[in-house]
Amino acid sequence: MTEPATTPPPGCPAHAAAAPLHGPRFQTDPSQVYRELRGAHGPVAPVELAGGVPAWLVIGYRELQLVTSQPKLFGRDSSRWNAWPSIPADWPLKPMMAPVPSILYAEGAEHQRRSAAVTDALSAVDPYELKKKCEQIADLLIDEFAGRGEADLVAEYAHRVPLLVLCWMFGLDDAQAPVLIRGLLDMLDGGADAQSGAQRLLTVMLELVEAKRDRPGSDVTTSLLMHQAGLSDEEIMRDLRVLLIAGHQPTSYWIANALRLMLTDERFAASLSGGRRSIAQALTEALWEDTPTQIFAGRWATRDTRLGGQQIAAGDMLLLGLAGSNADPAVRQENGAAAEGNHAHMSFSHGEHRCPFPAQEAAEVIAGTAIEVLLDRLPDLRLAVAEHALVWHPSAWVRALVALPVGFTPGFRTSDGGAL
């Protein structure tokens, strides 16, 4: 719970013991990192971002609910961050934190206006047409490697299915997909090309909005342009970029993480060839155990307060520890597992800034259909390396496999019915 706080001590002593929110441990065993943080600091832990930048990581389930449901106390607008004066212009994480006029950082009535437009536009997507398009895209991608008997399901499949589906939903040409994915990966990697990647995404989105204003279609972009909220081209451009990032990366990693679970866990092995119930179970379990978005930035305290036993100063950054809160013993069974069928995870966040419900539904259709078609086409799919040889990205922000190499009996192309 929060309670009024006195002025925080000079230098924020809690951050003298801050844990670095980077390094190889997030690649090998992030769950152990969260356990150690919880043991040392409780549900809110002092952490240090790249460059020695301080922040608070919220890993308590109740505390995360509280932070995301009290916008007047923990705001979304990052312009109130008290660390901005010391942040260098080339800080690699700046594209993730910098305040921009988008739905992501809007608050109050402005957020409600933009959120309503996005929710309505996504709700207008026919779920049957969406599933049909997912099946078509999945089949075409599988055609590219079905005859080889081997594939990397991350680069050749999980990364590409959601992006191509989103291109269709937005009304984009498939040829623009490579530009989009390169920009996305550059931005999300937080490296030297992060800011140029972010700018490329904006350029493509603006070109799309201008094209749809001249030639409307049956797509999300056109729905936003025609919405009664009266969004400007720039507003739509920025909100489409948010939707692209939020729709592609988590869905892509969700597919890969669920497939890894099904290929390595004996509970799923017996039902790989067509077991629909196992797909739903694997998708849910992946969100609990290996949620694609591990940490999300964030919220910023609007005044001095206390949270989870820590003294938070006005303007402090609070990072949403989605994976950490999912692992909170308070919401787990005695054996540490999540209850079967429990969908109360924080993987879609919480509160007014959580992933809109139609977006969650679309992500589940895309992920479920991608796995379903893959297992129908390649029923003897098997991991091509030892499980311990799989490599995760060394990132605290996402839980993502670098590659998922598999083998299978060479199959047929759906396009002509012949063997490759």
PDB file of C-alpha atoms in Angstrom, residues 246-415:
ATOM      1  CA  ALA A 246       3.269  -3.817 -28.826  1.00  0.00           C
ATOM      2  CA  GLY A 247       1.672  -6.200 -31.311  1.00  0.00           C
ATOM      3  CA  HIS A 248       4.752  -7.669 -32.953  1.00  0.00           C
ATOM      4  CA  GLN A 249       7.449  -8.228 -30.348  1.00  0.00           C
ATOM      5  CA  PRO A 250       5.409  -9.788 -27.514  1.00  0.00           C
ATOM      6  CA  THR A 251       3.383 -11.968 -29.907  1.00  0.00           C
ATOM      7  CA  SER A 252       6.503 -13.147 -31.711  1.00  0.00           C
ATOM      8  CA  TYR A 253       8.241 -14.150 -28.491  1.00  0.00           C
ATOM      9  CA  TRP A 254       5.005 -15.629 -27.146  1.00  0.00           C
ATOM     10  CA  ILE A 255       4.852 -18.004 -30.120  1.00  0.00           C
ATOM     11  CA  ALA A 256       8.499 -19.028 -29.733  1.00  0.00           C
ATOM     12  CA  ASN A 257       8.314 -19.446 -25.957  1.00  0.00           C
ATOM     13  CA  ALA A 258       5.169 -21.576 -26.161  1.00  0.00           C
ATOM     14  CA  LEU A 259       6.719 -23.731 -28.888  1.00  0.00           C
ATOM     15  CA  ARG A 260       9.851 -24.210 -26.790  1.00  0.00           C
ATOM     16  CA  LEU A 261       7.667 -25.367 -23.899  1.00  0.00           C
ATOM     17  CA  MET A 262       5.775 -27.827 -26.087  1.00  0.00           C
ATOM     18  CA  LEU A 263       8.997 -29.219 -27.561  1.00  0.00           C
ATOM     19  CA  THR A 264      10.820 -29.652 -24.244  1.00  0.00           C
ATOM     20  CA  ASP A 265       8.166 -30.462 -21.640  1.00  0.00           C
ATOM     21  CA  GLU A 266       6.940 -34.062 -21.554  1.00  0.00           C
ATOM     22  CA  ARG A 267       3.472 -32.900 -20.474  1.00  0.00           C
ATOM     23  CA  PHE A 268       2.953 -31.583 -24.011  1.00  0.00           C
ATOM     24  CA  ALA A 269       4.941 -34.130 -26.002  1.00  0.00           C
ATOM     25  CA  ALA A 270       2.113 -36.670 -26.354  1.00  0.00           C
ATOM     26  CA  SER A 271      -0.270 -34.132 -27.868  1.00  0.00           C
ATOM     27  CA  LEU A 272       1.986 -32.240 -30.295  1.00  0.00           C
ATOM     28  CA  SER A 273       0.264 -33.736 -33.324  1.00  0.00           C
ATOM     29  CA  GLY A 274      -3.051 -31.958 -33.151  1.00  0.00           C
ATOM     30  CA  GLY A 275      -3.798 -31.498 -29.464  1.00  0.00           C
ATOM     31  CA  ARG A 276      -5.682 -28.200 -29.409  1.00  0.00           C
ATOM     32  CA  ARG A 277      -6.072 -28.120 -25.632  1.00  0.00           C
ATOM     33  CA  SER A 278      -2.325 -28.362 -25.188  1.00  0.00           C
ATOM     34  CA  ILE A 279      -1.763 -25.298 -27.368  1.00  0.00           C
ATOM     35  CA  ALA A 280      -3.998 -23.169 -25.152  1.00  0.00           C
ATOM     36  CA  GLN A 281      -2.299 -24.532 -22.043  1.00  0.00           C
ATOM     37  CA  ALA A 282       1.157 -23.868 -23.448  1.00  0.00           C
ATOM     38  CA  LEU A 283       0.241 -20.283 -24.373  1.00  0.00           C
ATOM     39  CA  THR A 284      -1.061 -19.576 -20.876  1.00  0.00           C
ATOM     40  CA  GLU A 285       1.876 -21.230 -19.135  1.00  0.00           C
ATOM     41  CA  ALA A 286       4.338 -19.322 -21.306  1.00  0.00           C
ATOM     42  CA  LEU A 287       2.796 -16.055 -20.107  1.00  0.00           C
ATOM     43  CA  TRP A 288       3.247 -17.100 -16.483  1.00  0.00           C
ATOM     44  CA  GLU A 289       6.728 -18.606 -16.729  1.00  0.00           C
ATOM     45  CA  ASP A 290       8.428 -16.885 -19.679  1.00  0.00           C
ATOM     46  CA  THR A 291       6.314 -13.845 -20.404  1.00  0.00           C
ATOM     47  CA  PRO A 292       7.710 -12.077 -23.509  1.00  0.00           C
ATOM     48  CA  THR A 293       7.775  -8.634 -21.897  1.00  0.00           C
ATOM     49  CA  GLN A 294       9.632  -9.140 -18.621  1.00  0.00           C
ATOM     50  CA  ILE A 295       9.904  -5.487 -17.617  1.00  0.00           C
ATOM     51  CA  PHE A 296       8.075  -2.453 -18.966  1.00  0.00           C
ATOM     52  CA  ALA A 297       8.956   1.209 -18.537  1.00  0.00           C
ATOM     53  CA  GLY A 298       7.109   2.450 -16.672  1.00  0.00           C
ATOM     54  CA  ARG A 299       5.436   4.867 -14.314  1.00  0.00           C
ATOM     55  CA  TRP A 300       6.680   8.080 -12.697  1.00  0.00           C
ATOM     56  CA  ALA A 301       5.737   9.174  -9.194  1.00  0.00           C
ATOM     57  CA  THR A 302       3.763  12.413  -9.148  1.00  0.00           C
ATOM     58  CA  ARG A 303       4.684  13.112  -5.498  1.00  0.00           C
ATOM     59  CA  ASP A 304       6.690  11.662  -2.629  1.00  0.00           C
ATOM     60  CA  THR A 305       5.153   8.435  -1.360  1.00  0.00           C
ATOM     61  CA  ARG A 306       5.952   4.997  -0.023  1.00  0.00           C
ATOM     62  CA  LEU A 307       5.463   1.714  -1.847  1.00  0.00           C
ATOM     63  CA  GLY A 308       6.355  -1.789  -0.736  1.00  0.00           C
ATOM     64  CA  GLY A 309       8.419  -0.474   2.150  1.00  0.00           C
ATOM     65  CA  GLN A 310      10.472   1.849  -0.078  1.00  0.00           C
ATOM     66  CA  GLN A 311      10.483   5.624  -0.042  1.00  0.00           C
ATOM     67  CA  ILE A 312       9.712   6.927  -3.512  1.00  0.00           C
ATOM     68  CA  ALA A 313      10.535  10.511  -4.463  1.00  0.00           C
ATOM     69  CA  ALA A 314       8.460  12.641  -6.803  1.00  0.00           C
ATOM     70  CA  GLY A 315       9.676  12.050 -10.336  1.00  0.00           C
ATOM     71  CA  ASP A 316      11.217   8.652  -9.625  1.00  0.00           C
ATOM     72  CA  MET A 317      10.859   6.002 -12.315  1.00  0.00           C
ATOM     73  CA  LEU A 318       9.034   2.780 -11.465  1.00  0.00           C
ATOM     74  CA  LEU A 319       9.555  -0.138 -13.832  1.00  0.00           C
ATOM     75  CA  LEU A 320       6.725  -2.638 -14.156  1.00  0.00           C
ATOM     76  CA  GLY A 321       8.203  -6.034 -13.295  1.00  0.00           C
ATOM     77  CA  LEU A 322       5.641  -8.141 -15.157  1.00  0.00           C
ATOM     78  CA  ALA A 323       7.683 -11.343 -14.886  1.00  0.00           C
ATOM     79  CA  GLY A 324       8.598 -10.653 -11.281  1.00  0.00           C
ATOM     80  CA  SER A 325       5.000 -10.061 -10.251  1.00  0.00           C
ATOM     81  CA  ASN A 326       3.898 -13.232 -12.064  1.00  0.00           C
ATOM     82  CA  ALA A 327       6.433 -15.080  -9.896  1.00  0.00           C
ATOM     83  CA  ASP A 328       5.232 -13.510  -6.639  1.00  0.00           C
ATOM     84  CA  PRO A 329       4.683 -16.357  -4.136  1.00  0.00           C
ATOM     85  CA  ALA A 330       1.481 -14.594  -3.063  1.00  0.00           C
ATOM     86  CA  VAL A 331      -0.213 -15.659  -6.319  1.00  0.00           C
ATOM     87  CA  ARG A 332       1.400 -19.070  -6.665  1.00  0.00           C
ATOM     88  CA  GLN A 333       0.526 -22.512  -5.359  1.00  0.00           C
ATOM     89  CA  GLU A 334       2.605 -24.071  -2.591  1.00  0.00           C
ATOM     90  CA  ASN A 335       4.763 -25.860  -5.148  1.00  0.00           C
ATOM     91  CA  GLY A 336       5.508 -22.539  -6.858  1.00  0.00           C
ATOM     92  CA  ALA A 337       3.415 -23.250  -9.954  1.00  0.00           C
ATOM     93  CA  ALA A 338       0.573 -21.141 -11.296  1.00  0.00           C
ATOM     94  CA  ALA A 339      -2.847 -22.776 -10.943  1.00  0.00           C
ATOM     95  CA  GLU A 340      -3.950 -24.456 -14.181  1.00  0.00           C
ATOM     96  CA  GLY A 341      -6.409 -22.299 -16.064  1.00  0.00           C
ATOM     97  CA  ASN A 342      -5.452 -19.183 -14.102  1.00  0.00           C
ATOM     98  CA  HIS A 343      -5.340 -16.188 -16.441  1.00  0.00           C
ATOM     99  CA  ALA A 344      -4.706 -13.546 -13.763  1.00  0.00           C
ATOM    100  CA  HIS A 345      -1.106 -12.998 -14.857  1.00  0.00           C
ATOM    101  CA  MET A 346       0.279  -9.502 -15.393  1.00  0.00           C
ATOM    102  CA  SER A 347       1.678 -10.209 -18.844  1.00  0.00           C
ATOM    103  CA  PHE A 348      -0.736  -7.734 -20.478  1.00  0.00           C
ATOM    104  CA  SER A 349      -0.148  -5.278 -17.615  1.00  0.00           C
ATOM    105  CA  HIS A 350      -3.053  -3.820 -15.615  1.00  0.00           C
ATOM    106  CA  GLY A 351      -5.140  -0.678 -15.310  1.00  0.00           C
ATOM    107  CA  GLU A 352      -6.133   1.854 -17.945  1.00  0.00           C
ATOM    108  CA  HIS A 353      -2.823   1.508 -19.795  1.00  0.00           C
ATOM    109  CA  ARG A 354      -2.947  -2.266 -20.055  1.00  0.00           C
ATOM    110  CA  CYS A 355      -3.049  -3.905 -23.460  1.00  0.00           C
ATOM    111  CA  PRO A 356      -6.569  -3.243 -24.865  1.00  0.00           C
ATOM    112  CA  PHE A 357      -8.789  -6.322 -24.764  1.00  0.00           C
ATOM    113  CA  PRO A 358      -9.261  -6.525 -28.580  1.00  0.00           C
ATOM    114  CA  ALA A 359      -5.467  -6.429 -28.933  1.00  0.00           C
ATOM    115  CA  GLN A 360      -5.126  -9.299 -26.454  1.00  0.00           C
ATOM    116  CA  GLU A 361      -7.694 -11.292 -28.424  1.00  0.00           C
ATOM    117  CA  ALA A 362      -5.895 -10.617 -31.702  1.00  0.00           C
ATOM    118  CA  ALA A 363      -2.541 -11.646 -30.214  1.00  0.00           C
ATOM    119  CA  GLU A 364      -4.044 -14.893 -28.958  1.00  0.00           C
ATOM    120  CA  VAL A 365      -5.572 -15.636 -32.380  1.00  0.00           C
ATOM    121  CA  ILE A 366      -2.232 -14.961 -34.106  1.00  0.00           C
ATOM    122  CA  ALA A 367      -0.155 -16.996 -31.644  1.00  0.00           C
ATOM    123  CA  GLY A 368      -2.605 -19.898 -31.398  1.00  0.00           C
ATOM    124  CA  THR A 369      -3.143 -20.120 -35.150  1.00  0.00           C
ATOM    125  CA  ALA A 370       0.591 -19.955 -35.870  1.00  0.00           C
ATOM    126  CA  ILE A 371       1.258 -22.924 -33.577  1.00  0.00           C
ATOM    127  CA  GLU A 372      -1.811 -24.847 -34.751  1.00  0.00           C
ATOM    128  CA  VAL A 373      -0.896 -24.605 -38.441  1.00  0.00           C
ATOM    129  CA  LEU A 374       2.733 -25.463 -37.738  1.00  0.00           C
ATOM    130  CA  LEU A 375       1.841 -28.636 -35.848  1.00  0.00           C
ATOM    131  CA  ASP A 376      -0.711 -29.641 -38.470  1.00  0.00           C
ATOM    132  CA  ARG A 377       1.854 -29.259 -41.245  1.00  0.00           C
ATOM    133  CA  LEU A 378       4.834 -30.721 -39.368  1.00  0.00           C
ATOM    134  CA  PRO A 379       3.403 -33.214 -36.846  1.00  0.00           C
ATOM    135  CA  ASP A 380       6.769 -34.792 -35.948  1.00  0.00           C
ATOM    136  CA  LEU A 381       8.395 -31.471 -35.111  1.00  0.00           C
ATOM    137  CA  ARG A 382      11.336 -31.939 -32.719  1.00  0.00           C
ATOM    138  CA  LEU A 383      14.030 -29.797 -31.156  1.00  0.00           C
ATOM    139  CA  ALA A 384      17.250 -30.073 -33.171  1.00  0.00           C
ATOM    140  CA  VAL A 385      19.589 -29.263 -30.257  1.00  0.00           C
ATOM    141  CA  ALA A 386      19.717 -30.106 -26.570  1.00  0.00           C
ATOM    142  CA  GLU A 387      17.409 -27.924 -24.489  1.00  0.00           C
ATOM    143  CA  HIS A 388      20.348 -26.476 -22.538  1.00  0.00           C
ATOM    144  CA  ALA A 389      21.898 -25.335 -25.849  1.00  0.00           C
ATOM    145  CA  LEU A 390      19.050 -22.891 -26.515  1.00  0.00           C
ATOM    146  CA  VAL A 391      20.215 -19.307 -26.086  1.00  0.00           C
ATOM    147  CA  TRP A 392      18.136 -16.451 -24.673  1.00  0.00           C
ATOM    148  CA  HIS A 393      18.681 -12.786 -25.428  1.00  0.00           C
ATOM    149  CA  PRO A 394      20.735 -11.165 -22.621  1.00  0.00           C
ATOM    150  CA  SER A 395      18.017  -8.624 -21.875  1.00  0.00           C
ATOM    151  CA  ALA A 396      16.129  -7.725 -18.729  1.00  0.00           C
ATOM    152  CA  TRP A 397      13.307  -6.283 -20.828  1.00  0.00           C
ATOM    153  CA  VAL A 398      12.271  -9.320 -22.854  1.00  0.00           C
ATOM    154  CA  ARG A 399      12.351 -13.113 -22.543  1.00  0.00           C
ATOM    155  CA  ALA A 400      13.219 -14.145 -26.063  1.00  0.00           C
ATOM    156  CA  LEU A 401      15.064 -17.011 -27.691  1.00  0.00           C
ATOM    157  CA  VAL A 402      17.844 -16.114 -30.103  1.00  0.00           C
ATOM    158  CA  ALA A 403      16.911 -19.175 -32.181  1.00  0.00           C
ATOM    159  CA  LEU A 404      14.697 -22.266 -31.979  1.00  0.00           C
ATOM    160  CA  PRO A 405      16.267 -24.871 -34.306  1.00  0.00           C
ATOM    161  CA  VAL A 406      13.987 -27.795 -35.139  1.00  0.00           C
ATOM    162  CA  GLY A 407      13.949 -30.859 -37.341  1.00  0.00           C
ATOM    163  CA  PHE A 408      11.052 -32.709 -38.980  1.00  0.00           C
ATOM    164  CA  THR A 409      10.179 -34.984 -41.860  1.00  0.00           C
ATOM    165  CA  PRO A 410      10.305 -32.916 -45.077  1.00  0.00           C
ATOM    166  CA  GLY A 411       6.771 -32.021 -46.117  1.00  0.00           C
ATOM    167  CA  PHE A 412       4.828 -30.503 -49.008  1.00  0.00           C
ATOM    168  CA  ARG A 413       4.068 -27.024 -50.242  1.00  0.00           C
ATOM    169  CA  THR A 414       0.452 -26.002 -49.816  1.00  0.00           C
ATOM    170  CA  SER A 415       0.634 -23.730 -52.848  1.00  0.00           C
TER     171      SER A 415
END
